[in-house]
CSV table of C-alpha atoms and ligand atoms in Angstrom, one decimal:
chain,number,residue,atom,x,y,z
Q,1,UNK,CA,-22.2,82.1,143.8
Q,2,UNK,CA,-24.2,85.1,145.2
Q,3,UNK,CA,-22.6,87.4,147.7
Q,4,UNK,CA,-23.9,88.1,151.2
Q,5,UNK,CA,-25.6,91.3,149.9
Q,6,UNK,CA,-27.5,89.4,147.3
Q,7,UNK,CA,-28.4,86.6,149.7
Q,8,UNK,CA,-30.0,89.0,152.2
Q,9,UNK,CA,-31.9,90.8,149.5
Q,10,UNK,CA,-33.6,87.5,148.6
Q,11,UNK,CA,-36.5,85.8,150.6
Q,12,UNK,CA,-34.9,83.4,152.9
Q,13,UNK,CA,-36.8,80.3,154.0
Q,14,UNK,CA,-35.8,77.6,156.5
Q,15,UNK,CA,-36.9,74.1,156.4
Q,16,UNK,CA,-36.7,71.2,159.0
Q,17,UNK,CA,-37.8,67.7,159.3
Q,18,UNK,CA,-38.9,66.5,162.9
Q,19,UNK,CA,-40.2,63.4,164.6
Q,20,UNK,CA,-39.9,59.9,163.2
Q,21,UNK,CA,-38.4,59.8,159.8
Q,22,UNK,CA,-40.6,58.8,157.0
Q,23,UNK,CA,-40.2,57.8,153.2
Q,24,UNK,CA,-40.8,60.9,151.2
Q,25,UNK,CA,-39.2,63.6,153.4
Q,26,UNK,CA,-36.4,64.1,150.9
Q,27,UNK,CA,-38.9,64.5,148.1
Q,28,UNK,CA,-40.5,67.4,150.0
Q,29,UNK,CA,-37.1,69.0,150.7
Q,30,UNK,CA,-36.2,68.7,147.0
Q,31,UNK,CA,-39.4,70.3,145.9
Q,32,UNK,CA,-39.1,73.1,148.4
Q,33,UNK,CA,-35.6,73.7,147.2
Q,34,UNK,CA,-36.1,73.3,143.5
Q,35,UNK,CA,-39.3,75.5,143.3
Q,36,UNK,CA,-38.0,77.9,145.9
Q,37,UNK,CA,-34.7,78.7,144.2
Q,38,UNK,CA,-35.6,78.2,140.5
Q,39,UNK,CA,-39.0,79.6,140.4
Q,40,UNK,CA,-39.2,82.1,143.3
Q,41,UNK,CA,-35.5,83.1,143.6
Q,42,UNK,CA,-35.4,82.4,147.3
Q,43,UNK,CA,-32.5,81.2,149.4
Q,44,UNK,CA,-33.3,78.0,151.4
Q,45,UNK,CA,-31.7,77.0,154.7
Q,46,UNK,CA,-32.0,73.5,156.0
Q,47,UNK,CA,-31.9,73.0,159.9
Q,48,UNK,CA,-30.5,70.0,161.3
Q,49,UNK,CA,-32.3,67.4,163.4
Q,50,UNK,CA,-35.8,68.8,163.8
Q,51,UNK,CA,-36.3,71.6,166.3
Q,52,UNK,CA,-32.8,71.1,167.5
Q,53,UNK,CA,-31.6,73.0,164.4
Q,54,UNK,CA,-33.4,76.3,165.1
Q,55,UNK,CA,-32.8,76.0,168.8
Q,56,UNK,CA,-29.0,75.6,168.4
Q,57,UNK,CA,-28.6,77.3,165.1
Q,58,UNK,CA,-27.5,74.2,163.4
Q,59,UNK,CA,-28.2,74.6,159.6
Q,60,UNK,CA,-26.7,74.3,156.1
Q,61,UNK,CA,-27.7,76.2,153.0
Q,62,UNK,CA,-29.5,73.9,150.6
Q,63,UNK,CA,-28.9,74.3,146.9
Q,64,UNK,CA,-30.2,72.6,143.7
Q,65,UNK,CA,-26.9,70.9,143.5
Q,66,UNK,CA,-26.9,69.7,147.1
Q,67,UNK,CA,-30.4,68.2,146.8
Q,68,UNK,CA,-29.8,66.3,143.5
Q,69,UNK,CA,-30.6,62.7,143.5
Q,70,UNK,CA,-32.5,62.6,146.8
Q,71,UNK,CA,-36.0,62.0,145.4
Q,72,UNK,CA,-35.9,58.2,145.8
Q,73,UNK,CA,-33.9,58.2,149.0
Q,74,UNK,CA,-35.6,57.2,152.3
Q,75,UNK,CA,-34.9,59.1,155.6
Q,76,UNK,CA,-34.0,62.7,155.6
Q,77,UNK,CA,-30.9,64.4,154.5
Q,78,UNK,CA,-31.5,67.0,157.2
Q,79,UNK,CA,-31.6,64.5,160.0
Q,80,UNK,CA,-34.5,64.4,162.6
Q,81,UNK,CA,-35.1,64.2,166.3
Q,82,UNK,CA,-37.9,64.3,168.7
Q,83,UNK,CA,-36.7,67.5,170.3
Q,84,UNK,CA,-39.5,69.5,171.9
Q,85,UNK,CA,-38.9,73.3,171.7
Q,86,UNK,CA,-41.4,73.8,174.6
Q,87,UNK,CA,-39.4,71.5,176.9
Q,88,UNK,CA,-37.3,74.6,177.8
Q,89,UNK,CA,-38.8,77.9,178.8
Q,90,UNK,CA,-36.7,80.0,176.5
Q,91,UNK,CA,-37.3,77.6,173.4
Q,92,UNK,CA,-39.7,79.9,171.5
Q,93,UNK,CA,-37.6,83.0,172.1
Q,94,UNK,CA,-34.4,81.2,171.1
Q,95,UNK,CA,-36.0,80.1,167.9
Q,96,UNK,CA,-37.2,83.7,167.3
Q,97,UNK,CA,-33.7,85.1,167.9
Q,98,UNK,CA,-32.0,82.5,165.6
Q,99,UNK,CA,-34.5,83.0,162.7
Q,100,UNK,CA,-33.9,86.8,163.0
Q,101,UNK,CA,-30.1,86.3,163.2
Q,102,UNK,CA,-30.3,84.3,160.0
Q,103,UNK,CA,-32.6,86.9,158.3
Q,104,UNK,CA,-35.1,84.2,157.7
Q,105,UNK,CA,-38.5,85.3,156.5
Q,106,UNK,CA,-40.1,82.1,157.6
Q,107,UNK,CA,-39.8,78.3,158.4
Q,108,UNK,CA,-41.3,75.2,156.9
Q,109,UNK,CA,-41.6,72.4,159.4
Q,110,UNK,CA,-42.2,69.0,158.0
Q,111,UNK,CA,-43.5,66.6,160.6
Q,112,UNK,CA,-46.3,64.7,162.4
Q,113,UNK,CA,-48.4,65.4,165.4
Q,114,UNK,CA,-45.6,66.6,167.7
Q,115,UNK,CA,-43.5,68.6,165.2
Q,116,UNK,CA,-46.7,70.3,163.8
Q,117,UNK,CA,-48.1,70.7,167.3
Q,118,UNK,CA,-45.0,72.7,168.2
Q,119,UNK,CA,-45.2,74.6,164.9
Q,120,UNK,CA,-48.9,75.5,165.5
Q,121,UNK,CA,-48.0,76.9,169.0
Q,122,UNK,CA,-44.9,78.8,167.8
Q,123,UNK,CA,-47.1,80.5,165.3
Q,124,UNK,CA,-50.3,80.8,167.3
Q,125,UNK,CA,-48.9,81.7,170.7
Q,126,UNK,CA,-45.6,83.4,169.7
Q,127,UNK,CA,-46.4,84.8,166.3
Q,128,UNK,CA,-43.5,83.1,164.5
Q,129,UNK,CA,-43.7,82.8,160.7
Q,130,UNK,CA,-44.0,78.9,160.5
Q,131,UNK,CA,-46.0,76.7,158.3
Q,132,UNK,CA,-46.2,72.9,158.2
Q,133,UNK,CA,-46.1,69.9,155.9
Q,134,UNK,CA,-47.9,66.8,157.2
Q,135,UNK,CA,-46.0,63.5,157.4
Q,136,UNK,CA,-46.2,60.2,159.2
Q,137,UNK,CA,-46.3,56.6,158.3
Q,138,UNK,CA,-49.2,56.3,160.8
Q,139,UNK,CA,-51.5,58.3,158.6
Q,140,UNK,CA,-53.3,59.7,161.6
Q,141,UNK,CA,-53.0,63.5,161.1
Q,142,UNK,CA,-56.1,65.6,161.0
Q,143,UNK,CA,-56.9,68.2,158.2
Q,144,UNK,CA,-55.6,65.9,155.5
Q,145,UNK,CA,-57.0,62.8,153.8
Q,146,UNK,CA,-53.6,61.0,153.8
Q,147,UNK,CA,-49.9,61.6,154.8
Q,148,UNK,CA,-47.0,60.6,152.7
Q,149,UNK,CA,-45.0,57.6,154.1
Q,150,UNK,CA,-48.1,55.6,154.8
Q,151,UNK,CA,-48.3,54.1,151.4
Q,152,UNK,CA,-44.6,52.9,151.6
Q,153,UNK,CA,-45.1,51.5,155.1
Q,154,UNK,CA,-48.2,49.7,153.9
Q,155,UNK,CA,-46.3,48.0,151.1
Q,156,UNK,CA,-43.6,46.9,153.4
Q,157,UNK,CA,-46.1,45.4,155.8
Q,158,UNK,CA,-48.2,43.8,153.1
Q,159,UNK,CA,-45.2,42.1,151.5
Q,160,UNK,CA,-44.1,40.8,154.9
Q,161,UNK,CA,-47.6,39.3,155.5
Q,162,UNK,CA,-47.4,37.6,152.1
Q,163,UNK,CA,-44.1,36.1,152.9
Q,164,UNK,CA,-45.3,35.0,156.4
Q,165,UNK,CA,-48.3,33.3,154.8
Q,166,UNK,CA,-46.3,30.7,153.0
Q,167,UNK,CA,-44.1,29.8,156.0
Q,168,UNK,CA,-47.1,29.8,158.3
Q,169,UNK,CA,-48.9,27.4,156.0
Q,170,UNK,CA,-45.9,25.0,155.8
Q,171,UNK,CA,-45.4,24.8,159.5
Q,172,UNK,CA,-49.1,25.0,160.6
Q,173,UNK,CA,-48.4,28.0,162.8
Q,174,UNK,CA,-50.1,31.1,163.9
Q,175,UNK,CA,-48.1,34.1,162.8
Q,176,UNK,CA,-48.3,37.3,164.8
Q,177,UNK,CA,-47.2,40.4,162.7
Q,178,UNK,CA,-46.6,43.5,164.7
Q,179,UNK,CA,-46.7,46.7,162.7
Q,180,UNK,CA,-46.4,50.4,163.6
Q,181,UNK,CA,-49.4,52.6,164.6
Q,182,UNK,CA,-49.2,54.3,167.9
Q,183,UNK,CA,-52.7,55.8,168.2
Q,184,UNK,CA,-54.3,54.7,164.9
Q,185,UNK,CA,-54.4,51.4,163.3
Q,186,UNK,CA,-54.3,52.4,159.6
Q,187,UNK,CA,-51.2,50.3,158.7
Q,188,UNK,CA,-52.6,47.2,160.6
Q,189,UNK,CA,-56.0,47.6,159.0
Q,190,UNK,CA,-55.0,48.1,155.4
Q,191,UNK,CA,-52.0,45.7,155.5
Q,192,UNK,CA,-54.2,43.1,157.2
Q,193,UNK,CA,-57.0,43.7,154.6
Q,194,UNK,CA,-54.6,43.5,151.7
Q,195,UNK,CA,-52.7,40.6,153.2
Q,196,UNK,CA,-55.8,38.6,154.1
Q,197,UNK,CA,-55.2,38.5,157.9
Q,198,UNK,CA,-57.4,36.4,160.1
Q,199,UNK,CA,-57.4,38.8,163.0
Q,200,UNK,CA,-56.5,42.5,163.0
Q,201,UNK,CA,-55.9,44.4,166.3
Q,202,UNK,CA,-55.8,48.2,166.3
Q,203,UNK,CA,-55.5,50.9,169.1
Q,204,UNK,CA,-59.0,52.2,168.4
Q,205,UNK,CA,-60.5,48.8,169.5
Q,206,UNK,CA,-59.3,47.4,172.8
Q,207,UNK,CA,-59.1,43.6,172.3
Q,208,UNK,CA,-60.1,40.5,174.3
Q,209,UNK,CA,-57.4,37.9,174.1
Q,210,UNK,CA,-60.1,35.2,174.7
Q,211,UNK,CA,-62.0,36.5,171.6
Q,212,UNK,CA,-58.7,36.5,169.6
Q,213,UNK,CA,-58.1,32.8,170.5
Q,214,UNK,CA,-61.8,31.9,169.8
Q,215,UNK,CA,-61.4,33.3,166.3
Q,216,UNK,CA,-58.2,31.3,165.6
Q,217,UNK,CA,-59.7,28.1,167.0
Q,218,UNK,CA,-62.8,28.6,164.9
Q,219,UNK,CA,-60.6,29.0,161.8
Q,220,UNK,CA,-58.7,25.9,162.6
Q,221,UNK,CA,-61.9,24.0,163.3
Q,222,UNK,CA,-63.0,24.8,159.8
Q,223,UNK,CA,-60.1,23.0,158.3
Q,224,UNK,CA,-57.3,25.7,158.2
Q,225,UNK,CA,-54.1,24.8,159.9
Q,226,UNK,CA,-52.5,28.3,160.2
Q,227,UNK,CA,-53.5,31.9,161.0
Q,228,UNK,CA,-52.2,35.4,160.5
Q,229,UNK,CA,-52.7,37.9,163.2
Q,230,UNK,CA,-51.8,41.5,162.5
Q,231,UNK,CA,-51.4,43.8,165.5
Q,232,UNK,CA,-50.6,47.5,165.6
Q,233,UNK,CA,-47.9,48.3,168.2
Q,234,UNK,CA,-50.4,50.6,170.0
Q,235,UNK,CA,-53.2,48.0,170.3
Q,236,UNK,CA,-54.1,47.5,174.0
Q,237,UNK,CA,-55.9,44.6,175.6
Q,238,UNK,CA,-59.3,45.2,177.3
Q,239,UNK,CA,-59.3,46.3,181.0
Q,240,UNK,CA,-55.6,45.8,181.5
Q,241,UNK,CA,-55.6,42.1,181.0
Q,242,UNK,CA,-52.1,42.1,179.6
Q,243,UNK,CA,-49.2,44.4,180.7
Q,244,UNK,CA,-47.6,46.1,177.7
Q,245,UNK,CA,-45.7,49.2,178.9
Q,246,UNK,CA,-41.9,49.5,178.1
Q,247,UNK,CA,-41.3,52.4,180.6
Q,248,UNK,CA,-39.4,54.6,178.1
Q,249,UNK,CA,-40.9,58.1,177.4
Q,250,UNK,CA,-39.8,60.7,174.8
Q,251,UNK,CA,-39.6,64.5,175.1
Q,252,UNK,CA,-43.3,64.8,174.0
Q,253,UNK,CA,-44.3,62.3,176.7
Q,254,UNK,CA,-45.0,59.4,174.4
Q,255,UNK,CA,-44.2,55.9,175.6
Q,256,UNK,CA,-41.8,53.8,173.5
Q,257,UNK,CA,-44.0,51.1,172.1
Q,258,UNK,CA,-43.2,47.6,170.7
Q,259,UNK,CA,-43.7,44.3,172.4
Q,260,UNK,CA,-47.3,43.5,172.0
Q,261,UNK,CA,-46.5,41.0,169.2
Q,262,UNK,CA,-44.3,38.8,171.4
Q,263,UNK,CA,-46.8,39.1,174.3
Q,264,UNK,CA,-49.5,37.8,172.0
Q,265,UNK,CA,-47.2,35.0,170.7
Q,266,UNK,CA,-47.0,33.6,174.2
Q,267,UNK,CA,-50.6,34.1,175.1
Q,268,UNK,CA,-51.9,32.5,171.9
Q,269,UNK,CA,-49.6,29.5,172.0
Q,270,UNK,CA,-50.4,28.9,175.7
Q,271,UNK,CA,-54.2,29.3,175.3
Q,272,UNK,CA,-54.8,27.6,172.1
Q,273,UNK,CA,-52.0,25.0,172.1
Q,274,UNK,CA,-51.1,26.1,168.4
Q,275,UNK,CA,-47.4,26.8,167.7
Q,276,UNK,CA,-47.1,30.6,167.4
Q,277,UNK,CA,-44.4,32.9,166.1
Q,278,UNK,CA,-44.2,36.7,166.3
Q,279,UNK,CA,-42.4,39.0,163.8
Q,280,UNK,CA,-42.0,42.7,164.7
Q,281,UNK,CA,-41.6,44.8,161.4
Q,282,UNK,CA,-40.5,47.9,163.4
Q,283,UNK,CA,-38.4,50.4,161.6
Q,284,UNK,CA,-38.3,48.4,158.4
Q,285,UNK,CA,-41.7,50.1,157.6
Q,286,UNK,CA,-40.1,53.5,157.9
Q,287,UNK,CA,-36.9,52.9,156.1
Q,288,UNK,CA,-35.9,52.6,152.4
Q,289,UNK,CA,-37.2,54.2,149.2
Q,290,UNK,CA,-40.7,55.7,149.0
Q,291,UNK,CA,-43.3,54.3,146.7
Q,292,UNK,CA,-44.1,56.3,143.6
Q,293,UNK,CA,-47.4,57.4,145.2
Q,294,UNK,CA,-45.5,58.8,148.2
Q,295,UNK,CA,-42.9,60.5,146.0
Q,296,UNK,CA,-45.7,62.3,144.0
Q,297,UNK,CA,-47.7,63.2,147.2
Q,298,UNK,CA,-44.5,64.5,148.9
Q,299,UNK,CA,-43.5,66.5,145.8
Q,300,UNK,CA,-47.0,68.1,145.5
Q,301,UNK,CA,-46.9,69.0,149.2
Q,302,UNK,CA,-43.4,70.5,148.9
Q,303,UNK,CA,-44.3,72.7,146.0
Q,304,UNK,CA,-47.5,73.8,147.7
Q,305,UNK,CA,-45.5,74.6,150.9
Q,306,UNK,CA,-42.9,76.8,149.2
Q,307,UNK,CA,-45.6,78.6,147.3
Q,308,UNK,CA,-47.6,79.2,150.5
Q,309,UNK,CA,-44.3,80.5,152.2
Q,310,UNK,CA,-43.8,82.8,149.3
Q,311,UNK,CA,-47.3,84.2,149.9
Q,312,UNK,CA,-46.6,84.4,153.7
Q,313,UNK,CA,-49.4,82.0,154.5
Q,314,UNK,CA,-47.9,81.3,158.0
Q,315,UNK,CA,-49.9,79.1,160.3
Q,316,UNK,CA,-51.2,77.0,157.3
Q,317,UNK,CA,-50.5,73.6,155.9
Q,318,UNK,CA,-50.9,72.1,152.5
Q,319,UNK,CA,-53.1,69.0,152.8
Q,320,UNK,CA,-54.5,66.3,150.5
Q,321,UNK,CA,-58.3,66.8,150.1
Q,322,UNK,CA,-59.8,64.3,147.7
Q,323,UNK,CA,-57.4,64.6,144.8
Q,324,UNK,CA,-56.4,68.2,145.4
Q,325,UNK,CA,-53.8,69.9,147.5
Q,326,UNK,CA,-55.4,72.6,149.7
Q,327,UNK,CA,-54.2,75.0,152.3
Q,328,UNK,CA,-55.7,74.3,155.8
Q,329,UNK,CA,-55.0,75.8,159.2
Q,330,UNK,CA,-52.0,74.0,160.8
Q,331,UNK,CA,-54.0,73.7,164.1
Q,332,UNK,CA,-56.5,71.4,162.1
Q,333,UNK,CA,-53.7,68.8,161.8
Q,334,UNK,CA,-53.2,68.5,165.5
Q,335,UNK,CA,-56.6,69.3,166.9
Q,336,UNK,CA,-57.8,65.7,166.6
Q,337,UNK,CA,-56.1,62.6,165.3
Q,338,UNK,CA,-57.6,60.8,162.4
Q,339,UNK,CA,-58.4,57.3,163.7
Q,340,UNK,CA,-59.9,54.3,161.9
Q,341,UNK,CA,-63.7,54.6,161.8
Q,342,UNK,CA,-65.9,51.7,162.9
Q,343,UNK,CA,-67.3,51.2,159.4
Q,344,UNK,CA,-63.8,50.6,158.0
Q,345,UNK,CA,-62.9,48.1,160.7
Q,346,UNK,CA,-66.2,46.3,160.1
Q,347,UNK,CA,-65.0,45.5,156.5
Q,348,UNK,CA,-61.9,43.8,157.9
Q,349,UNK,CA,-64.0,42.0,160.5
Q,350,UNK,CA,-65.9,40.2,157.8
Q,351,UNK,CA,-62.9,38.0,157.1
Q,352,UNK,CA,-61.9,37.3,160.8
Q,353,UNK,CA,-61.6,33.7,162.0
K,1,F6P,O1,-44.8,58.2,164.5
K,1,F6P,C1,-44.4,57.2,163.7
K,1,F6P,C2,-43.9,56.1,164.5
K,1,F6P,O2,-43.3,55.2,163.5
K,1,F6P,C3,-44.9,55.3,165.3
K,1,F6P,O3,-45.7,54.5,164.6
K,1,F6P,C4,-44.0,54.8,166.4
K,1,F6P,O4,-44.7,54.5,167.6
K,1,F6P,C5,-42.9,55.7,166.6
K,1,F6P,O5,-42.9,56.5,165.4
K,1,F6P,C6,-41.6,55.0,166.9
K,1,F6P,O6,-40.7,56.1,167.2
K,1,F6P,P1,-39.2,55.9,167.3
K,1,F6P,O7,-38.5,55.7,165.9
K,1,F6P,O8,-38.7,57.1,168.0
K,1,F6P,O9,-38.9,54.6,168.1
């Protein structure tokens, strides 16, 4: 066990996980710790619960021993939260003081739009040595072709649709499957495509409930007795025809979603006369063990992140570009969300109704 003097002589890097948890977070932490300690000889500190950790100095030292066996584990061993460091005026200064107090050379923030948005501001506006790693099951971050967690969520959603197919067919029902996706419909689109959905509703394309019902009726008039409708939780009806707000808002100002599936259940049954049931997959899509794809992507990003930290590439983020991991400016990840393009949605529409 190294003494304090040895510890301070080494490069010291902090790591945190913020925002919604996501399968693959532990794989990134493991990669940062393993390469950071074994290869670079750094000391690694893990902050608790996202930005709450550096704000309140809540941390633990991470070692190769303490991160053994976490590669296939869902969630995050560091805990997470939706704490916004800019919600309080002294947030950035507090973080600066705490990083200094712990003799940290830099911080790796693993997160989505909000966590990386805060990281970009802490670096850009306050000069703090922060770099980011992109994660979200929603797959909607800019700067990267894909985020880890998406593949796992997609498999959960696709398997659920396959299961709902057989019960829908047996009961001659319309099944509405609500999946996650606040601003982008990647999970709905890909799970719907892979699961053979008859209608897919995504946030990028406000929907018309009459058109949804027309597609279902058309399908039934062609001899099918059941239908599968996949809806992203962030999908919205055209021109406020259905009220979907829950009224809860988090520290970043995002409304808590969930509920569109049950709303559609009632509307479709009432308008078409077909018996309809809704299933909300919710957090089952975020929980549990990551797929092999997500473990590999998360590991590659973790290794690239600790290498970048070792080279003091603050303000940057490793990203998947084609098949390669490349460093891109952190601000690219949050400048614009990566939403579903029309051309991809058009492929799914071929199979509607
Ligand atoms: O950002 C990922 C996500 O899963 C969104 O799809 C969803 O809207 C949100 O997180 C749910 O957040 P929470 O777990 O805080 O309810």
